[in-house]
Amino acid sequence: MKKLYSTITMLAMMVAALGLTACGGSGDDDEIGGDGGGSSTFLIGTWSVTSGQGWGGYTGDGEAEYLQFKSNGTYINVQFDDGLYITKGNWSATDTELVMKETEGNILGTYTYKILNHTESSMTLKMWGITVNLTKVPDSTIDKYLNGGGSSTSSTFTILQTYQNGNEEPYTYDNEYAIKSLCAEFENLKLFERTSGSYFSLMYPRGDLYIVFPSSKYGKDLDASYFSQGFSDFGEDATEIVRIDPYSAGWYGHYLSGSAKVVKNDGRYITVTFNNYEVYIKRTPQEIKIKLNGTLSFENKVK
């Protein structure tokens, strides 16, 4: 998957990689879930990320990126740049500090930002050496991203991750907004250490999962038209499985059981129904099984 992380997400990734809570925020759950009092009510509404400056000359020049803070203490972070990426969570704030607890997305955790300055229509946030500039826009600005574009699917999609000790982690995506956060795509970039080729990919809190149709078997990258309606050869003979975890480590494996079938291909989306489609991945000494159920539309990124 070609991921171009947002300015806000980039900050969160730096913190998560070191296992820290940013800028001394306590991250206690009881601090999240309200607007933090009168001094922070200016935050309520939708903000456009206009620029960011910091480490390595990072500028945060995505096509579009927004943060929407709601009066009930929840937020939505939307980025659109060669794909739609959506995260959500809870927030609280004072006049000088913003705490965001991501509850749905790829980098779950609690992150604290300093509010360097603000007016009713603009503000500047900072974490570590990176600053982010935002301008307030109408709430309706992000409607086109929440109600159209990105991955479209049926009403429910589930991911079940099972560890060697039998512990299970279920993830249920039961509405259109949640399913779009999976950022399902079809692509054929060369991204992996041990395999390359055309692949279907999705993002979930434990990493990025790839169902790969390797060029070593097919002799070339595959066009989206190869996966016509009724195509069901997602088994061991056709595919390899790769997972890139949140720390960018590669896990490799193969198909185990279950089925997957293309139910629609309109050129823009390849829609696949998974029925107990289970795969195995390993990164010594750990082994994991992942089971997919439901229907997911993968956006065609092959040009």
mmCIF file of C-alpha atoms in Angstrom:
data_model
loop_
_atom_site.group_PDB
_atom_site.id
_atom_site.type_symbol
_atom_site.label_atom_id
_atom_site.label_comp_id
_atom_site.label_asym_id
_atom_site.label_seq_id
_atom_site.Cartn_x
_atom_site.Cartn_y
_atom_site.Cartn_z
ATOM 1 C CA MET A 1 0.000 0.000 0.000
ATOM 2 C CA LYS A 2 1.317 3.439 -0.866
ATOM 3 C CA LYS A 3 0.853 5.287 2.426
ATOM 4 C CA LEU A 4 1.585 8.984 2.748
ATOM 5 C CA TYR A 5 1.063 9.699 6.423
ATOM 6 C CA SER A 6 -0.391 13.012 7.549
ATOM 7 C CA THR A 7 1.425 15.620 9.616
ATOM 8 C CA ILE A 8 -0.607 14.666 12.694
ATOM 9 C CA THR A 9 -0.073 10.930 12.100
ATOM 10 C CA MET A 10 3.651 11.464 11.508
ATOM 11 C CA LEU A 11 3.946 12.978 14.972
ATOM 12 C CA ALA A 12 2.032 10.069 16.482
ATOM 13 C CA MET A 13 4.251 7.499 14.736
ATOM 14 C CA MET A 14 7.410 9.086 16.174
ATOM 15 C CA VAL A 15 5.997 8.789 19.675
ATOM 16 C CA ALA A 16 4.641 5.251 19.219
ATOM 17 C CA ALA A 17 7.972 3.997 17.879
ATOM 18 C CA LEU A 18 9.638 4.906 21.189
ATOM 19 C CA GLY A 19 6.759 3.775 23.414
ATOM 20 C CA LEU A 20 6.317 7.247 24.913
ATOM 21 C CA THR A 21 3.444 9.554 25.802
ATOM 22 C CA ALA A 22 4.214 12.857 24.111
ATOM 23 C CA CYS A 23 5.078 16.087 25.936
ATOM 24 C CA GLY A 24 4.382 14.744 29.397
ATOM 25 C CA GLY A 25 0.658 14.110 28.919
ATOM 26 C CA SER A 26 -0.699 11.589 31.411
ATOM 27 C CA GLY A 27 -2.966 9.863 28.887
ATOM 28 C CA ASP A 28 -5.421 8.831 31.620
ATOM 29 C CA ASP A 29 -8.782 7.875 30.203
ATOM 30 C CA ASP A 30 -10.667 10.214 32.530
ATOM 31 C CA GLU A 31 -8.955 13.191 30.860
ATOM 32 C CA ILE A 32 -10.496 12.304 27.515
ATOM 33 C CA GLY A 33 -14.104 12.745 26.501
ATOM 34 C CA GLY A 34 -14.983 16.422 26.864
ATOM 35 C CA ASP A 35 -13.982 19.776 25.498
ATOM 36 C CA GLY A 36 -11.882 20.604 28.544
ATOM 37 C CA GLY A 37 -13.791 23.697 29.600
ATOM 38 C CA GLY A 38 -14.463 27.185 28.266
ATOM 39 C CA SER A 39 -10.870 28.014 27.307
ATOM 40 C CA SER A 40 -10.791 25.264 24.690
ATOM 41 C CA THR A 41 -14.172 25.747 23.032
ATOM 42 C CA PHE A 42 -12.433 27.550 20.158
ATOM 43 C CA LEU A 43 -11.256 24.093 18.998
ATOM 44 C CA ILE A 44 -14.758 22.817 18.237
ATOM 45 C CA GLY A 45 -15.210 22.652 14.489
ATOM 46 C CA THR A 46 -13.165 21.588 11.470
ATOM 47 C CA TRP A 47 -9.541 22.577 10.875
ATOM 48 C CA SER A 48 -7.497 22.330 7.701
ATOM 49 C CA VAL A 49 -3.806 21.468 8.108
ATOM 50 C CA THR A 50 -2.091 24.072 5.952
ATOM 51 C CA SER A 51 1.582 23.305 6.642
ATOM 52 C CA GLY A 52 4.067 21.668 8.990
ATOM 53 C CA GLN A 53 7.731 22.259 9.648
ATOM 54 C CA GLY A 54 10.311 20.255 11.532
ATOM 55 C CA TRP A 55 12.644 17.284 11.370
ATOM 56 C CA GLY A 56 14.170 16.581 7.985
ATOM 57 C CA GLY A 57 12.406 19.497 6.325
ATOM 58 C CA TYR A 58 9.045 17.739 6.545
ATOM 59 C CA THR A 59 6.354 20.058 5.144
ATOM 60 C CA GLY A 60 3.145 18.032 5.373
ATOM 61 C CA ASP A 61 2.164 18.977 1.831
ATOM 62 C CA GLY A 62 -0.681 16.476 1.387
ATOM 63 C CA GLU A 63 -3.479 17.241 -1.041
ATOM 64 C CA ALA A 64 -5.989 17.641 1.775
ATOM 65 C CA GLU A 65 -5.890 17.045 5.532
ATOM 66 C CA TYR A 66 -8.421 17.939 8.212
ATOM 67 C CA LEU A 67 -9.118 17.595 11.937
ATOM 68 C CA GLN A 68 -12.715 17.877 13.116
ATOM 69 C CA PHE A 69 -13.268 18.331 16.863
ATOM 70 C CA LYS A 70 -16.816 17.723 18.094
ATOM 71 C CA SER A 71 -18.448 19.124 21.212
ATOM 72 C CA ASN A 72 -19.036 15.578 22.562
ATOM 73 C CA GLY A 73 -15.269 15.081 22.949
ATOM 74 C CA THR A 74 -14.623 13.023 19.800
ATOM 75 C CA TYR A 75 -12.543 13.874 16.738
ATOM 76 C CA ILE A 76 -11.970 12.737 13.158
ATOM 77 C CA ASN A 77 -8.648 13.083 11.295
ATOM 78 C CA VAL A 78 -9.015 12.901 7.493
ATOM 79 C CA GLN A 79 -6.202 12.866 4.948
ATOM 80 C CA PHE A 80 -6.620 12.473 1.201
ATOM 81 C CA ASP A 81 -3.481 12.098 -0.912
ATOM 82 C CA ASP A 82 -3.412 9.269 -3.440
ATOM 83 C CA GLY A 83 -5.848 7.492 -1.119
ATOM 84 C CA LEU A 84 -8.190 8.195 1.787
ATOM 85 C CA TYR A 85 -6.901 7.763 5.353
ATOM 86 C CA ILE A 86 -9.219 8.279 8.333
ATOM 87 C CA THR A 87 -8.597 7.966 12.080
ATOM 88 C CA LYS A 88 -10.779 8.907 15.018
ATOM 89 C CA GLY A 89 -10.698 9.169 18.787
ATOM 90 C CA ASN A 90 -11.393 11.355 21.814
ATOM 91 C CA TRP A 91 -9.948 14.736 22.758
ATOM 92 C CA SER A 92 -9.598 17.165 25.636
ATOM 93 C CA ALA A 93 -7.777 20.475 25.889
ATOM 94 C CA THR A 94 -6.843 23.562 27.841
ATOM 95 C CA ASP A 95 -5.846 26.895 26.351
ATOM 96 C CA THR A 96 -2.270 25.652 25.892
ATOM 97 C CA GLU A 97 -2.469 21.848 25.535
ATOM 98 C CA LEU A 98 -4.387 19.399 23.325
ATOM 99 C CA VAL A 99 -4.679 15.682 24.182
ATOM 100 C CA MET A 100 -5.829 13.287 21.436
ATOM 101 C CA LYS A 101 -6.511 9.608 22.149
ATOM 102 C CA GLU A 102 -6.703 7.625 18.915
ATOM 103 C CA THR A 103 -9.207 4.770 19.269
ATOM 104 C CA GLU A 104 -9.546 3.739 15.632
ATOM 105 C CA GLY A 105 -6.757 3.837 13.088
ATOM 106 C CA ASN A 106 -3.241 2.547 12.535
ATOM 107 C CA ILE A 107 -1.355 4.155 15.464
ATOM 108 C CA LEU A 108 -3.528 3.715 18.564
ATOM 109 C CA GLY A 109 -2.465 5.687 21.631
ATOM 110 C CA THR A 110 -2.686 8.983 23.519
ATOM 111 C CA TYR A 111 -0.768 12.003 22.221
ATOM 112 C CA THR A 112 -0.296 15.452 23.739
ATOM 113 C CA TYR A 113 0.354 18.582 21.660
ATOM 114 C CA LYS A 114 1.284 22.072 22.817
ATOM 115 C CA ILE A 115 -0.953 24.840 21.493
ATOM 116 C CA LEU A 116 1.613 27.532 20.669
ATOM 117 C CA ASN A 117 -0.929 30.127 19.585
ATOM 118 C CA HIS A 118 -4.534 30.339 18.448
ATOM 119 C CA THR A 119 -7.374 32.580 17.404
ATOM 120 C CA GLU A 120 -10.946 31.592 16.579
ATOM 121 C CA SER A 121 -9.842 30.791 13.018
ATOM 122 C CA SER A 122 -6.206 29.637 13.203
ATOM 123 C CA MET A 123 -3.798 27.805 15.508
ATOM 124 C CA THR A 124 -0.340 26.249 15.682
ATOM 125 C CA LEU A 125 0.383 22.901 17.381
ATOM 126 C CA LYS A 126 3.767 21.482 18.356
ATOM 127 C CA MET A 127 5.129 18.098 19.389
ATOM 128 C CA TRP A 128 8.858 17.686 19.834
ATOM 129 C CA GLY A 129 10.521 19.522 16.926
ATOM 130 C CA ILE A 130 7.538 19.626 14.574
ATOM 131 C CA THR A 131 4.985 22.416 14.303
ATOM 132 C CA VAL A 132 1.652 22.177 12.505
ATOM 133 C CA ASN A 133 -0.370 25.143 11.271
ATOM 134 C CA LEU A 134 -4.162 24.879 10.948
ATOM 135 C CA THR A 135 -6.982 27.110 9.712
ATOM 136 C CA LYS A 136 -10.672 26.673 10.571
ATOM 137 C CA VAL A 137 -12.996 25.725 7.688
ATOM 138 C CA PRO A 138 -16.732 24.867 7.458
ATOM 139 C CA ASP A 139 -17.690 21.469 8.920
ATOM 140 C CA SER A 140 -19.162 20.473 5.561
ATOM 141 C CA THR A 141 -15.670 20.537 4.000
ATOM 142 C CA ILE A 142 -14.977 16.915 4.935
ATOM 143 C CA ASP A 143 -18.380 15.523 3.954
ATOM 144 C CA LYS A 144 -17.131 14.464 0.520
ATOM 145 C CA TYR A 145 -14.461 12.312 2.167
ATOM 146 C CA LEU A 146 -16.772 10.692 4.728
ATOM 147 C CA ASN A 147 -19.668 10.081 2.331
ATOM 148 C CA GLY A 148 -17.877 9.258 -0.875
ATOM 149 C CA GLY A 149 -14.500 8.151 -2.233
ATOM 150 C CA GLY A 150 -12.131 5.647 -0.680
ATOM 151 C CA SER A 151 -13.024 2.009 -0.110
ATOM 152 C CA SER A 152 -16.685 1.088 -0.264
ATOM 153 C CA THR A 153 -18.029 -2.114 1.228
ATOM 154 C CA SER A 154 -20.952 -3.977 2.663
ATOM 155 C CA SER A 155 -22.130 -3.199 6.183
ATOM 156 C CA THR A 156 -19.728 -5.396 8.203
ATOM 157 C CA PHE A 157 -16.157 -6.595 7.841
ATOM 158 C CA THR A 158 -14.242 -8.494 10.540
ATOM 159 C CA ILE A 159 -10.601 -9.329 11.200
ATOM 160 C CA LEU A 160 -9.677 -11.944 13.807
ATOM 161 C CA GLN A 161 -6.026 -12.153 14.860
ATOM 162 C CA THR A 162 -5.030 -15.248 16.858
ATOM 163 C CA TYR A 163 -1.703 -15.629 18.697
ATOM 164 C CA GLN A 164 0.286 -18.792 19.453
ATOM 165 C CA ASN A 165 -1.044 -18.891 23.023
ATOM 166 C CA GLY A 166 -4.634 -18.876 21.775
ATOM 167 C CA ASN A 167 -5.386 -15.260 22.659
ATOM 168 C CA GLU A 168 -7.637 -13.588 20.113
ATOM 169 C CA GLU A 169 -7.970 -9.968 18.988
ATOM 170 C CA PRO A 170 -11.180 -9.332 17.021
ATOM 171 C CA TYR A 171 -11.684 -6.174 14.975
ATOM 172 C CA THR A 172 -15.185 -5.388 13.720
ATOM 173 C CA TYR A 173 -15.899 -2.672 11.153
ATOM 174 C CA ASP A 174 -19.656 -2.245 11.128
ATOM 175 C CA ASN A 175 -20.274 1.045 9.325
ATOM 176 C CA GLU A 176 -19.090 2.800 6.185
ATOM 177 C CA TYR A 177 -16.865 5.252 8.026
ATOM 178 C CA ALA A 178 -15.081 2.509 9.978
ATOM 179 C CA ILE A 179 -14.605 0.360 6.880
ATOM 180 C CA LYS A 180 -13.051 3.254 4.955
ATOM 181 C CA SER A 181 -10.382 3.478 7.656
ATOM 182 C CA LEU A 182 -9.080 0.107 6.362
ATOM 183 C CA CYS A 183 -7.844 1.955 3.239
ATOM 184 C CA ALA A 184 -8.227 -1.173 1.097
ATOM 185 C CA GLU A 185 -6.251 -0.948 -2.158
ATOM 186 C CA PHE A 186 -5.063 -2.968 -5.150
ATOM 187 C CA GLU A 187 -1.509 -2.084 -6.224
ATOM 188 C CA ASN A 188 1.616 -3.564 -7.822
ATOM 189 C CA LEU A 189 4.569 -1.685 -6.348
ATOM 190 C CA LYS A 190 7.798 -3.436 -5.360
ATOM 191 C CA LEU A 191 7.737 -2.946 -1.577
ATOM 192 C CA PHE A 192 8.863 -6.151 0.072
ATOM 193 C CA GLU A 193 12.155 -7.729 1.056
ATOM 194 C CA ARG A 194 11.328 -11.270 -0.034
ATOM 195 C CA THR A 195 8.476 -10.964 -2.500
ATOM 196 C CA SER A 196 7.015 -8.485 -4.950
ATOM 197 C CA GLY A 197 4.137 -8.303 -7.359
ATOM 198 C CA SER A 198 0.482 -7.295 -7.460
ATOM 199 C CA TYR A 199 -1.386 -7.272 -4.182
ATOM 200 C CA PHE A 200 -4.539 -6.498 -2.238
ATOM 201 C CA SER A 201 -3.813 -4.590 0.958
ATOM 202 C CA LEU A 202 -5.634 -3.268 4.003
ATOM 203 C CA MET A 203 -4.663 -1.386 7.164
ATOM 204 C CA TYR A 204 -5.770 -2.335 10.676
ATOM 205 C CA PRO A 205 -4.424 -1.479 14.140
ATOM 206 C CA ARG A 206 -1.856 -4.302 14.110
ATOM 207 C CA GLY A 207 -0.315 -3.417 10.763
ATOM 208 C CA ASP A 208 -0.791 -3.618 7.005
ATOM 209 C CA LEU A 209 -1.857 -6.958 5.507
ATOM 210 C CA TYR A 210 -0.985 -7.867 1.908
ATOM 211 C CA ILE A 211 -2.364 -10.704 -0.210
ATOM 212 C CA VAL A 212 0.340 -10.889 -2.876
ATOM 213 C CA PHE A 213 0.206 -12.373 -6.370
ATOM 214 C CA PRO A 214 3.992 -12.570 -6.823
ATOM 215 C CA SER A 215 5.616 -11.655 -10.130
ATOM 216 C CA SER A 216 7.900 -14.678 -9.684
ATOM 217 C CA LYS A 217 4.865 -16.906 -10.304
ATOM 218 C CA TYR A 218 2.986 -14.787 -12.832
ATOM 219 C CA GLY A 219 5.970 -13.375 -14.712
ATOM 220 C CA LYS A 220 4.612 -9.821 -14.565
ATOM 221 C CA ASP A 221 2.515 -7.409 -12.592
ATOM 222 C CA LEU A 222 -1.203 -7.993 -12.994
ATOM 223 C CA ASP A 223 -3.728 -5.464 -14.191
ATOM 224 C CA ALA A 224 -6.946 -5.003 -12.225
ATOM 225 C CA SER A 225 -8.868 -6.547 -15.136
ATOM 226 C CA TYR A 226 -7.230 -9.906 -14.333
ATOM 227 C CA PHE A 227 -9.513 -10.154 -11.293
ATOM 228 C CA SER A 228 -12.810 -10.396 -13.120
ATOM 229 C CA GLN A 229 -16.132 -11.155 -11.443
ATOM 230 C CA GLY A 230 -16.100 -14.731 -10.179
ATOM 231 C CA PHE A 231 -12.301 -14.927 -9.728
ATOM 232 C CA SER A 232 -11.596 -17.041 -6.636
ATOM 233 C CA ASP A 233 -7.993 -18.234 -6.873
ATOM 234 C CA PHE A 234 -6.787 -16.632 -3.631
ATOM 235 C CA GLY A 235 -5.367 -19.894 -2.281
ATOM 236 C CA GLU A 236 -1.885 -21.141 -1.464
ATOM 237 C CA ASP A 237 -0.877 -21.947 -5.043
ATOM 238 C CA ALA A 238 -1.562 -18.382 -6.181
ATOM 239 C CA THR A 239 -0.635 -16.125 -3.309
ATOM 240 C CA GLU A 240 1.878 -15.199 -0.649
ATOM 241 C CA ILE A 241 0.970 -13.321 2.526
ATOM 242 C CA VAL A 242 2.894 -10.379 3.982
ATOM 243 C CA ARG A 243 2.199 -8.222 7.018
ATOM 244 C CA ILE A 244 4.094 -5.031 7.822
ATOM 245 C CA ASP A 245 3.603 -4.322 11.529
ATOM 246 C CA PRO A 246 3.406 -0.811 13.083
ATOM 247 C CA TYR A 247 7.193 -0.874 13.566
ATOM 248 C CA SER A 248 7.794 -1.534 9.819
ATOM 249 C CA ALA A 249 8.908 -5.133 10.433
ATOM 250 C CA GLY A 250 8.013 -7.682 7.768
ATOM 251 C CA TRP A 251 6.065 -10.874 8.573
ATOM 252 C CA TYR A 252 5.772 -13.554 5.883
ATOM 253 C CA GLY A 253 3.424 -16.493 5.472
ATOM 254 C CA HIS A 254 0.818 -18.235 3.387
ATOM 255 C CA TYR A 255 -2.844 -19.090 2.908
ATOM 256 C CA LEU A 256 -4.386 -21.604 5.332
ATOM 257 C CA SER A 257 -8.094 -22.070 4.644
ATOM 258 C CA GLY A 258 -11.392 -20.491 3.667
ATOM 259 C CA SER A 259 -12.331 -18.724 0.460
ATOM 260 C CA ALA A 260 -12.288 -15.349 -1.262
ATOM 261 C CA LYS A 261 -14.188 -14.406 -4.407
ATOM 262 C CA VAL A 262 -14.412 -11.303 -6.598
ATOM 263 C CA VAL A 263 -18.079 -10.297 -6.688
ATOM 264 C CA LYS A 264 -17.626 -7.074 -8.687
ATOM 265 C CA ASN A 265 -14.948 -5.262 -10.674
ATOM 266 C CA ASP A 266 -15.906 -1.909 -12.195
ATOM 267 C CA GLY A 267 -12.335 -0.797 -12.911
ATOM 268 C CA ARG A 268 -12.256 1.605 -9.982
ATOM 269 C CA TYR A 269 -12.908 -0.965 -7.249
ATOM 270 C CA ILE A 270 -12.344 -4.714 -7.034
ATOM 271 C CA THR A 271 -14.902 -6.019 -4.546
ATOM 272 C CA VAL A 272 -14.007 -9.269 -2.789
ATOM 273 C CA THR A 273 -16.104 -11.387 -0.417
ATOM 274 C CA PHE A 274 -14.085 -13.282 2.202
ATOM 275 C CA ASN A 275 -15.553 -16.365 3.907
ATOM 276 C CA ASN A 276 -13.402 -17.501 6.859
ATOM 277 C CA TYR A 277 -10.349 -16.652 4.766
ATOM 278 C CA GLU A 278 -7.463 -17.490 7.125
ATOM 279 C CA VAL A 279 -3.744 -16.866 6.652
ATOM 280 C CA TYR A 280 -0.619 -17.674 8.632
ATOM 281 C CA ILE A 281 2.313 -15.275 9.126
ATOM 282 C CA LYS A 282 5.561 -15.622 11.049
ATOM 283 C CA ARG A 283 8.424 -13.492 12.289
ATOM 284 C CA THR A 284 10.678 -15.745 14.371
ATOM 285 C CA PRO A 285 9.855 -16.709 17.045
ATOM 286 C CA GLN A 286 6.277 -15.405 16.796
ATOM 287 C CA GLU A 287 3.448 -16.862 14.734
ATOM 288 C CA ILE A 288 0.014 -15.358 14.068
ATOM 289 C CA LYS A 289 -3.144 -16.378 12.253
ATOM 290 C CA ILE A 290 -5.447 -13.784 10.683
ATOM 291 C CA LYS A 291 -8.999 -14.532 9.539
ATOM 292 C CA LEU A 292 -11.067 -12.239 7.277
ATOM 293 C CA ASN A 293 -14.856 -12.254 6.919
ATOM 294 C CA GLY A 294 -17.119 -9.961 4.936
ATOM 295 C CA THR A 295 -17.044 -7.960 1.717
ATOM 296 C CA LEU A 296 -14.427 -5.309 1.023
ATOM 297 C CA SER A 297 -13.908 -3.074 -2.021
ATOM 298 C CA PHE A 298 -10.258 -2.486 -2.910
ATOM 299 C CA GLU A 299 -9.548 0.770 -4.738
ATOM 300 C CA ASN A 300 -7.595 0.189 -7.947
ATOM 301 C CA LYS A 301 -4.330 2.159 -7.656
ATOM 302 C CA VAL A 302 -2.728 0.690 -10.789
ATOM 303 C CA LYS A 303 -2.516 3.380 -13.461
#
